[in-house]
């Protein structure tokens, strides 16, 4: 039966075939970007859970110096997750230029969509290719990556400072 269906179909012209391939590639890239986002949110959640565990240890300490030491040592946890997330963000950003390129190609032939990536970059005033390339800028110093970890580390440093008062 499947042979009859395939024999009834007319072969696509090269232009239509290429357009179909571009469409498939575009949505594959969009799904890949979203998959990276899901992993990044999981990494953030694990980092926050680790910070919460350190906070619990600080509060449960009977001696004040131990609580301060745990808080300072605990700063390493968000640092590790920051580095891990920055690697994922760097890899994810590698897909942005091709998504923009495909949208541009589709616009050149008169198509207004799909424009998922272009719409997002316009709304958030971002560029598909970062002004500064490389792991440090795409990942480690990317504001969407580092802000939460800086806040976590800052919070733990504050907890180290006030831990002596918690034990009293």
PDB file of C-alpha atoms in Angstrom:
ATOM      1  CA  UNK A   1       0.000   0.000   0.000  1.00  0.00           C
ATOM      2  CA  UNK A   2       2.730   2.453   0.852  1.00  0.00           C
ATOM      3  CA  UNK A   3       4.285   1.916  -2.585  1.00  0.00           C
ATOM      4  CA  UNK A   4       1.083   3.057  -4.258  1.00  0.00           C
ATOM      5  CA  UNK A   5       1.008   6.280  -2.231  1.00  0.00           C
ATOM      6  CA  UNK A   6       4.616   7.110  -3.008  1.00  0.00           C
ATOM      7  CA  UNK A   7       4.169   6.377  -6.714  1.00  0.00           C
ATOM      8  CA  UNK A   8       1.148   8.712  -6.885  1.00  0.00           C
ATOM      9  CA  UNK A   9       3.125  11.616  -5.477  1.00  0.00           C
ATOM     10  CA  UNK A  10       4.720  13.963  -7.942  1.00  0.00           C
ATOM     11  CA  UNK A  11       8.405  14.635  -7.423  1.00  0.00           C
ATOM     12  CA  UNK A  12       9.092  18.018  -5.928  1.00  0.00           C
ATOM     13  CA  UNK A  13      10.897  20.675  -7.881  1.00  0.00           C
ATOM     14  CA  UNK A  14      14.372  21.512  -6.584  1.00  0.00           C
ATOM     15  CA  UNK A  15      13.117  24.861  -5.232  1.00  0.00           C
ATOM     16  CA  UNK A  16      10.270  23.255  -3.282  1.00  0.00           C
ATOM     17  CA  UNK A  17      12.566  20.488  -2.068  1.00  0.00           C
ATOM     18  CA  UNK A  18      15.132  23.014  -0.839  1.00  0.00           C
ATOM     19  CA  UNK A  19      12.417  25.073   0.824  1.00  0.00           C
ATOM     20  CA  UNK A  20      11.160  21.972   2.622  1.00  0.00           C
ATOM     21  CA  UNK A  21      14.703  21.154   3.790  1.00  0.00           C
ATOM     22  CA  UNK A  22      15.169  24.720   5.051  1.00  0.00           C
ATOM     23  CA  UNK A  23      11.889  24.505   6.932  1.00  0.00           C
ATOM     24  CA  UNK A  24      12.904  21.222   8.538  1.00  0.00           C
ATOM     25  CA  UNK A  25      16.338  22.577   9.447  1.00  0.00           C
ATOM     26  CA  UNK A  26      14.832  25.754  10.895  1.00  0.00           C
ATOM     27  CA  UNK A  27      12.445  23.911  13.188  1.00  0.00           C
ATOM     28  CA  UNK A  28      15.177  21.455  14.158  1.00  0.00           C
ATOM     29  CA  UNK A  29      17.355  24.413  15.192  1.00  0.00           C
ATOM     30  CA  UNK A  30      14.479  26.011  17.118  1.00  0.00           C
ATOM     31  CA  UNK A  31      13.822  22.732  18.953  1.00  0.00           C
ATOM     32  CA  UNK A  32      17.523  22.383  19.723  1.00  0.00           C
ATOM     33  CA  UNK A  33      17.646  25.913  21.149  1.00  0.00           C
ATOM     34  CA  UNK A  34      14.606  25.117  23.300  1.00  0.00           C
ATOM     35  CA  UNK A  35      16.201  21.863  24.464  1.00  0.00           C
ATOM     36  CA  UNK A  36      19.253  23.835  25.575  1.00  0.00           C
ATOM     37  CA  UNK A  37      16.921  26.198  27.450  1.00  0.00           C
ATOM     38  CA  UNK A  38      15.347  23.269  29.279  1.00  0.00           C
ATOM     39  CA  UNK A  39      18.781  22.007  30.308  1.00  0.00           C
ATOM     40  CA  UNK A  40      19.842  25.504  31.382  1.00  0.00           C
ATOM     41  CA  UNK A  41      16.771  25.812  33.632  1.00  0.00           C
ATOM     42  CA  UNK A  42      17.577  22.423  35.162  1.00  0.00           C
ATOM     43  CA  UNK A  43      21.149  23.565  35.831  1.00  0.00           C
ATOM     44  CA  UNK A  44      19.883  26.785  37.459  1.00  0.00           C
ATOM     45  CA  UNK A  45      17.445  24.801  39.606  1.00  0.00           C
ATOM     46  CA  UNK A  46      20.187  22.431  40.779  1.00  0.00           C
ATOM     47  CA  UNK A  47      22.443  25.383  41.604  1.00  0.00           C
ATOM     48  CA  UNK A  48      19.723  27.030  43.667  1.00  0.00           C
ATOM     49  CA  UNK A  49      18.976  23.724  45.404  1.00  0.00           C
ATOM     50  CA  UNK A  50      22.667  23.408  46.278  1.00  0.00           C
ATOM     51  CA  UNK A  51      22.674  26.922  47.705  1.00  0.00           C
ATOM     52  CA  UNK A  52      19.557  26.047  49.695  1.00  0.00           C
ATOM     53  CA  UNK A  53      21.296  22.979  51.111  1.00  0.00           C
ATOM     54  CA  UNK A  54      24.247  25.123  52.173  1.00  0.00           C
ATOM     55  CA  UNK A  55      21.839  27.592  53.799  1.00  0.00           C
ATOM     56  CA  UNK A  56      20.214  24.739  55.711  1.00  0.00           C
ATOM     57  CA  UNK A  57      23.633  23.570  56.948  1.00  0.00           C
ATOM     58  CA  UNK A  58      24.498  27.111  58.061  1.00  0.00           C
ATOM     59  CA  UNK A  59      21.290  27.465  60.041  1.00  0.00           C
ATOM     60  CA  UNK A  60      21.675  24.064  61.708  1.00  0.00           C
ATOM     61  CA  UNK A  61      25.256  24.660  62.895  1.00  0.00           C
ATOM     62  CA  UNK A  62      25.748  25.013  66.635  1.00  0.00           C
ATOM     63  CA  UNK A  63      29.040  26.885  66.370  1.00  0.00           C
ATOM     64  CA  UNK A  64      29.175  30.262  64.670  1.00  0.00           C
ATOM     65  CA  UNK A  65      32.571  29.809  63.044  1.00  0.00           C
ATOM     66  CA  UNK A  66      31.474  26.567  61.399  1.00  0.00           C
ATOM     67  CA  UNK A  67      28.431  28.297  59.864  1.00  0.00           C
ATOM     68  CA  UNK A  68      30.646  31.035  58.406  1.00  0.00           C
ATOM     69  CA  UNK A  69      33.084  28.485  56.985  1.00  0.00           C
ATOM     70  CA  UNK A  70      30.258  26.448  55.420  1.00  0.00           C
ATOM     71  CA  UNK A  71      28.856  29.602  53.781  1.00  0.00           C
ATOM     72  CA  UNK A  72      32.219  30.555  52.300  1.00  0.00           C
ATOM     73  CA  UNK A  73      32.966  27.024  51.106  1.00  0.00           C
ATOM     74  CA  UNK A  74      29.406  26.835  49.789  1.00  0.00           C
ATOM     75  CA  UNK A  75      30.185  29.669  47.351  1.00  0.00           C
ATOM     76  CA  UNK A  76      31.917  27.023  45.248  1.00  0.00           C
ATOM     77  CA  UNK A  77      28.578  25.349  44.442  1.00  0.00           C
ATOM     78  CA  UNK A  78      27.102  28.263  42.455  1.00  0.00           C
ATOM     79  CA  UNK A  79      30.508  28.801  40.874  1.00  0.00           C
ATOM     80  CA  UNK A  80      30.522  25.245  39.464  1.00  0.00           C
ATOM     81  CA  UNK A  81      26.953  25.564  38.179  1.00  0.00           C
ATOM     82  CA  UNK A  82      27.794  28.974  36.672  1.00  0.00           C
ATOM     83  CA  UNK A  83      30.621  27.396  34.680  1.00  0.00           C
ATOM     84  CA  UNK A  84      28.414  24.473  33.610  1.00  0.00           C
ATOM     85  CA  UNK A  85      25.560  26.721  32.501  1.00  0.00           C
ATOM     86  CA  UNK A  86      27.931  29.035  30.662  1.00  0.00           C
ATOM     87  CA  UNK A  87      29.159  26.098  28.588  1.00  0.00           C
ATOM     88  CA  UNK A  88      25.582  25.176  27.643  1.00  0.00           C
ATOM     89  CA  UNK A  89      24.759  28.797  26.770  1.00  0.00           C
ATOM     90  CA  UNK A  90      27.892  29.027  24.621  1.00  0.00           C
ATOM     91  CA  UNK A  91      26.911  25.889  22.713  1.00  0.00           C
ATOM     92  CA  UNK A  92      23.323  27.115  22.362  1.00  0.00           C
ATOM     93  CA  UNK A  93      24.425  30.444  20.908  1.00  0.00           C
ATOM     94  CA  UNK A  94      26.197  28.522  18.160  1.00  0.00           C
ATOM     95  CA  UNK A  95      22.764  27.829  16.623  1.00  0.00           C
ATOM     96  CA  UNK A  96      21.613  31.477  16.579  1.00  0.00           C
ATOM     97  CA  UNK A  97      23.405  32.632  13.401  1.00  0.00           C
ATOM     98  CA  UNK A  98      22.007  29.769  11.318  1.00  0.00           C
ATOM     99  CA  UNK A  99      18.451  30.404  12.551  1.00  0.00           C
ATOM    100  CA  UNK A 100      18.839  34.055  11.570  1.00  0.00           C
ATOM    101  CA  UNK A 101      20.340  33.062   8.214  1.00  0.00           C
ATOM    102  CA  UNK A 102      17.425  30.763   7.379  1.00  0.00           C
ATOM    103  CA  UNK A 103      14.911  33.451   8.346  1.00  0.00           C
ATOM    104  CA  UNK A 104      16.764  35.902   6.101  1.00  0.00           C
ATOM    105  CA  UNK A 105      16.723  33.420   3.212  1.00  0.00           C
ATOM    106  CA  UNK A 106      12.981  32.893   3.621  1.00  0.00           C
ATOM    107  CA  UNK A 107      12.381  36.650   3.749  1.00  0.00           C
ATOM    108  CA  UNK A 108      14.343  37.095   0.503  1.00  0.00           C
ATOM    109  CA  UNK A 109      11.875  34.868  -1.331  1.00  0.00           C
ATOM    110  CA  UNK A 110       8.932  36.811   0.079  1.00  0.00           C
ATOM    111  CA  UNK A 111       7.980  34.693   3.091  1.00  0.00           C
ATOM    112  CA  UNK A 112       7.133  36.536   6.300  1.00  0.00           C
ATOM    113  CA  UNK A 113       7.508  33.492   8.471  1.00  0.00           C
ATOM    114  CA  UNK A 114       8.630  31.549  10.255  1.00  0.00           C
ATOM    115  CA  UNK A 115      10.334  34.297  12.206  1.00  0.00           C
ATOM    116  CA  UNK A 116      10.533  32.891  15.713  1.00  0.00           C
ATOM    117  CA  UNK A 117      14.154  33.815  16.262  1.00  0.00           C
ATOM    118  CA  UNK A 118      14.004  37.181  14.498  1.00  0.00           C
ATOM    119  CA  UNK A 119      10.899  38.216  16.412  1.00  0.00           C
ATOM    120  CA  UNK A 120      12.514  37.292  19.700  1.00  0.00           C
ATOM    121  CA  UNK A 121      15.722  39.175  18.918  1.00  0.00           C
ATOM    122  CA  UNK A 122      13.789  42.287  17.882  1.00  0.00           C
ATOM    123  CA  UNK A 123      11.619  42.312  21.000  1.00  0.00           C
ATOM    124  CA  UNK A 124      14.577  41.838  23.349  1.00  0.00           C
ATOM    125  CA  UNK A 125      16.943  44.000  21.263  1.00  0.00           C
ATOM    126  CA  UNK A 126      19.463  41.205  20.801  1.00  0.00           C
ATOM    127  CA  UNK A 127      21.656  40.322  17.867  1.00  0.00           C
ATOM    128  CA  UNK A 128      22.005  36.817  16.426  1.00  0.00           C
ATOM    129  CA  UNK A 129      25.783  37.137  16.478  1.00  0.00           C
ATOM    130  CA  UNK A 130      27.182  38.501  19.711  1.00  0.00           C
ATOM    131  CA  UNK A 131      29.418  41.558  19.612  1.00  0.00           C
ATOM    132  CA  UNK A 132      32.047  39.647  21.528  1.00  0.00           C
ATOM    133  CA  UNK A 133      32.568  36.049  20.512  1.00  0.00           C
ATOM    134  CA  UNK A 134      33.966  33.182  22.466  1.00  0.00           C
ATOM    135  CA  UNK A 135      33.197  31.159  25.516  1.00  0.00           C
ATOM    136  CA  UNK A 136      33.810  33.955  28.016  1.00  0.00           C
ATOM    137  CA  UNK A 137      31.362  36.384  26.408  1.00  0.00           C
ATOM    138  CA  UNK A 138      28.749  33.955  25.048  1.00  0.00           C
ATOM    139  CA  UNK A 139      28.622  32.001  28.278  1.00  0.00           C
ATOM    140  CA  UNK A 140      30.508  33.052  31.377  1.00  0.00           C
ATOM    141  CA  UNK A 141      29.847  36.818  31.144  1.00  0.00           C
ATOM    142  CA  UNK A 142      26.440  36.518  29.504  1.00  0.00           C
ATOM    143  CA  UNK A 143      24.058  38.472  31.786  1.00  0.00           C
ATOM    144  CA  UNK A 144      21.323  35.842  31.479  1.00  0.00           C
ATOM    145  CA  UNK A 145      23.806  33.344  32.901  1.00  0.00           C
ATOM    146  CA  UNK A 146      25.847  35.091  35.557  1.00  0.00           C
ATOM    147  CA  UNK A 147      23.342  37.310  37.385  1.00  0.00           C
ATOM    148  CA  UNK A 148      21.644  34.526  39.345  1.00  0.00           C
ATOM    149  CA  UNK A 149      24.974  33.016  40.369  1.00  0.00           C
ATOM    150  CA  UNK A 150      26.422  36.358  41.466  1.00  0.00           C
ATOM    151  CA  UNK A 151      23.291  36.830  43.598  1.00  0.00           C
ATOM    152  CA  UNK A 152      23.692  33.354  45.108  1.00  0.00           C
ATOM    153  CA  UNK A 153      27.374  33.906  45.885  1.00  0.00           C
ATOM    154  CA  UNK A 154      26.592  37.344  47.346  1.00  0.00           C
ATOM    155  CA  UNK A 155      23.841  35.834  49.488  1.00  0.00           C
ATOM    156  CA  UNK A 156      26.195  33.167  50.815  1.00  0.00           C
ATOM    157  CA  UNK A 157      28.837  35.789  51.640  1.00  0.00           C
ATOM    158  CA  UNK A 158      26.204  37.772  53.570  1.00  0.00           C
ATOM    159  CA  UNK A 159      25.214  34.558  55.363  1.00  0.00           C
ATOM    160  CA  UNK A 160      28.882  33.970  56.267  1.00  0.00           C
ATOM    161  CA  UNK A 161      28.978  37.454  57.782  1.00  0.00           C
ATOM    162  CA  UNK A 162      25.787  37.063  59.798  1.00  0.00           C
ATOM    163  CA  UNK A 163      26.260  33.387  60.752  1.00  0.00           C
ATOM    164  CA  UNK A 164      27.828  34.328  64.110  1.00  0.00           C
ATOM    165  CA  UNK A 165      24.629  36.182  65.057  1.00  0.00           C
ATOM    166  CA  UNK A 166      22.454  33.190  64.075  1.00  0.00           C
ATOM    167  CA  UNK A 167      24.084  30.956  66.683  1.00  0.00           C
ATOM    168  CA  UNK A 168      23.335  33.289  69.581  1.00  0.00           C
TER     169      UNK A 168
END
